[in-house]
PDB file of C-alpha atoms in Angstrom:
ATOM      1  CA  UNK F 289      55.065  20.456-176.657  1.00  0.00           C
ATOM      2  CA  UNK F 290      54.404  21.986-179.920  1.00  0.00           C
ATOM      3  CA  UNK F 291      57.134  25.291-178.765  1.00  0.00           C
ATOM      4  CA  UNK F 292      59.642  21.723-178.373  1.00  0.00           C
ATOM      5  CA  UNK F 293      59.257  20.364-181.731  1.00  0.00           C
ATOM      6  CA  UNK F 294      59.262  23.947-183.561  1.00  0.00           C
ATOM      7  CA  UNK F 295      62.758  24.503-181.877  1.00  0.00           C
ATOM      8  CA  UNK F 296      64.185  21.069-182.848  1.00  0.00           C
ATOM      9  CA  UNK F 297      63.047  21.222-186.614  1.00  0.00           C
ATOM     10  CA  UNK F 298      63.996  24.893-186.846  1.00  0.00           C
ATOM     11  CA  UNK F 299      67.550  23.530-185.272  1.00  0.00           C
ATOM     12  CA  UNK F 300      67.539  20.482-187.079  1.00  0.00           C
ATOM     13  CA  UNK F 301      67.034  22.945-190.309  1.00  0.00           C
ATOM     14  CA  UNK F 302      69.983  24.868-189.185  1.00  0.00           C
ATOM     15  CA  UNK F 303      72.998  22.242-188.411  1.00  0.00           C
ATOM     16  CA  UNK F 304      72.473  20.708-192.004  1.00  0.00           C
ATOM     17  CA  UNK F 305      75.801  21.074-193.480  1.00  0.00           C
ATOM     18  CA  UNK F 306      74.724  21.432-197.744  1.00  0.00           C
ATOM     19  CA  UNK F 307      76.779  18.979-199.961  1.00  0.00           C
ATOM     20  CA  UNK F 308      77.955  21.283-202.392  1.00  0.00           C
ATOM     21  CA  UNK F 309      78.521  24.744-202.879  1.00  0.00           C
ATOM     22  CA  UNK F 310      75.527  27.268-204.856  1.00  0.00           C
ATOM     23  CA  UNK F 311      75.379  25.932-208.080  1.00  0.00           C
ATOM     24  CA  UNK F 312      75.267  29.044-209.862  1.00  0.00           C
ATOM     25  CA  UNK F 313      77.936  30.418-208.619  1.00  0.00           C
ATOM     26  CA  UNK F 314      80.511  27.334-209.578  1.00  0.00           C
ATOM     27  CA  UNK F 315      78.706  27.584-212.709  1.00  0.00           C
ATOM     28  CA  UNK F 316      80.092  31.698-213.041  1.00  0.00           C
ATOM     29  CA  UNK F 317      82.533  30.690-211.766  1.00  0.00           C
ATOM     30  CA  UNK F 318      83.944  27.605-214.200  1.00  0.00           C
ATOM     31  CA  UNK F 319      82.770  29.559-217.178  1.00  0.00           C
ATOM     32  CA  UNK F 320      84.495  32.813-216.038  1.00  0.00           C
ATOM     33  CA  UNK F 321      81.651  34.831-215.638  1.00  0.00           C
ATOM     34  CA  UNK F 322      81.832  35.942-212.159  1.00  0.00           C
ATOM     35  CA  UNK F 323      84.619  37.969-213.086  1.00  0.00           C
ATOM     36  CA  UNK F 324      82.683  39.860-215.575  1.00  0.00           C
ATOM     37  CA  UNK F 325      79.816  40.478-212.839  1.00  0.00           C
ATOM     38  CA  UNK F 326      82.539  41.269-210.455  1.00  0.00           C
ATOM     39  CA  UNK F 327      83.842  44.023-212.520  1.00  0.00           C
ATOM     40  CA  UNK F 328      80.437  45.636-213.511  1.00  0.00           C
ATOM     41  CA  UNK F 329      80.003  46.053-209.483  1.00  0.00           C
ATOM     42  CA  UNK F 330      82.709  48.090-209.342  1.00  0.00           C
ATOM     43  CA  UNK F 331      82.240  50.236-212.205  1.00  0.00           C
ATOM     44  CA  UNK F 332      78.970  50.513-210.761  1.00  0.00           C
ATOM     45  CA  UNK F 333      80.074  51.356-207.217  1.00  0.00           C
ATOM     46  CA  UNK F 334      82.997  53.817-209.068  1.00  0.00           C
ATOM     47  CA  UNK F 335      80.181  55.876-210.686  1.00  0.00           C
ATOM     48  CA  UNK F 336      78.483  56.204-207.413  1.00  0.00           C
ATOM     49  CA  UNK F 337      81.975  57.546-205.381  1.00  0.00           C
ATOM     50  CA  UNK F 338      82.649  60.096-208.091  1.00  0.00           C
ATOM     51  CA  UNK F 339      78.993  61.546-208.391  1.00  0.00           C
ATOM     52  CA  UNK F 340      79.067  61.843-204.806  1.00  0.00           C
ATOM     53  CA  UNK F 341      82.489  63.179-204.893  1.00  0.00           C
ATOM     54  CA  UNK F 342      81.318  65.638-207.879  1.00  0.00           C
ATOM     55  CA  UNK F 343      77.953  66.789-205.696  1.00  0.00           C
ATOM     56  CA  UNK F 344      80.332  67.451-202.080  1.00  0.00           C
ATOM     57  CA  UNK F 345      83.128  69.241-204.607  1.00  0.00           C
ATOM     58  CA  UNK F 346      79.912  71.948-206.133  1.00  0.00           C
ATOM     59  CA  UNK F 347      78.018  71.716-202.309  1.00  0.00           C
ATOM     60  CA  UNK F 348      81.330  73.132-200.906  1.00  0.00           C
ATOM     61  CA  UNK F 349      81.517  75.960-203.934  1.00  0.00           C
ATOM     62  CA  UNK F 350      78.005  77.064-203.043  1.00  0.00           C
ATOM     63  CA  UNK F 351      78.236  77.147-199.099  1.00  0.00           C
ATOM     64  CA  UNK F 352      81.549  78.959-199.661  1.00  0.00           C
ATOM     65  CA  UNK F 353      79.975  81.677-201.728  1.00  0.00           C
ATOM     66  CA  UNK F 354      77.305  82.122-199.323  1.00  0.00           C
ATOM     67  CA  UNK F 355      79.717  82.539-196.763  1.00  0.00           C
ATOM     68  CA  UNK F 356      81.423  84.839-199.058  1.00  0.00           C
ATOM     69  CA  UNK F 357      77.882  86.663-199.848  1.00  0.00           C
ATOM     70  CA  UNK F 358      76.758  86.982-195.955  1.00  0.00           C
ATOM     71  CA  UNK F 359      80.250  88.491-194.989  1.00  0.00           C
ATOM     72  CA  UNK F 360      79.990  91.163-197.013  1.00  0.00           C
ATOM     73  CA  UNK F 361      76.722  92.072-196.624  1.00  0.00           C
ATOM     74  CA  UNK F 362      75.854  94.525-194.434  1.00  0.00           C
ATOM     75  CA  UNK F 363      73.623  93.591-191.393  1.00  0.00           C
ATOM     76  CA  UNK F 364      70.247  95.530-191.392  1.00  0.00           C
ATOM     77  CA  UNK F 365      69.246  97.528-188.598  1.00  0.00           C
ATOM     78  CA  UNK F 366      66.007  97.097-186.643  1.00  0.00           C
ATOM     79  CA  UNK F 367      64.043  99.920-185.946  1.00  0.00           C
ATOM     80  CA  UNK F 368      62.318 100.269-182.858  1.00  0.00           C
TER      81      UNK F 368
END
């Protein structure tokens, strides 16, 4: 019985359809704000693709001169 009534309030909870929309948000919104926080996301998310960018450009420098460094070494020889 008490499995019943936790699955009917917990539905009950869920199939309430709110009145309005956040409050905050329409408050961003009708002052203009949300365009401001809007934009500072994607100057955020910006800086974060070109570090990235910048740290796979120098990664590929230094794996290429290693490659470049283990070619032209010679291999050593094991003595038996």
């Amino acid at each position: 019985m008490n499995i019943v009534s936790h699955i009917a309030s917990v539905a009950s909870a869920l199939l309430q359809v709110p009145q309005e929309g956040p409050e905050m948000a329409t408050l961003m919104r009708s002052n203009g704000k949300i365009y401001v926080v809007v934009a500072v996301i994607v100057v955020i998310w910006l800086g974060v693709l070109l570090y990235l960018i910048s740290i796979d450009r120098k990664l590929s420098r230094l794996e290429k001169a290693e490659a470049e460094k283990n070619r032209t070494r010679p291999t050593p020889t094991s003595v038996v």
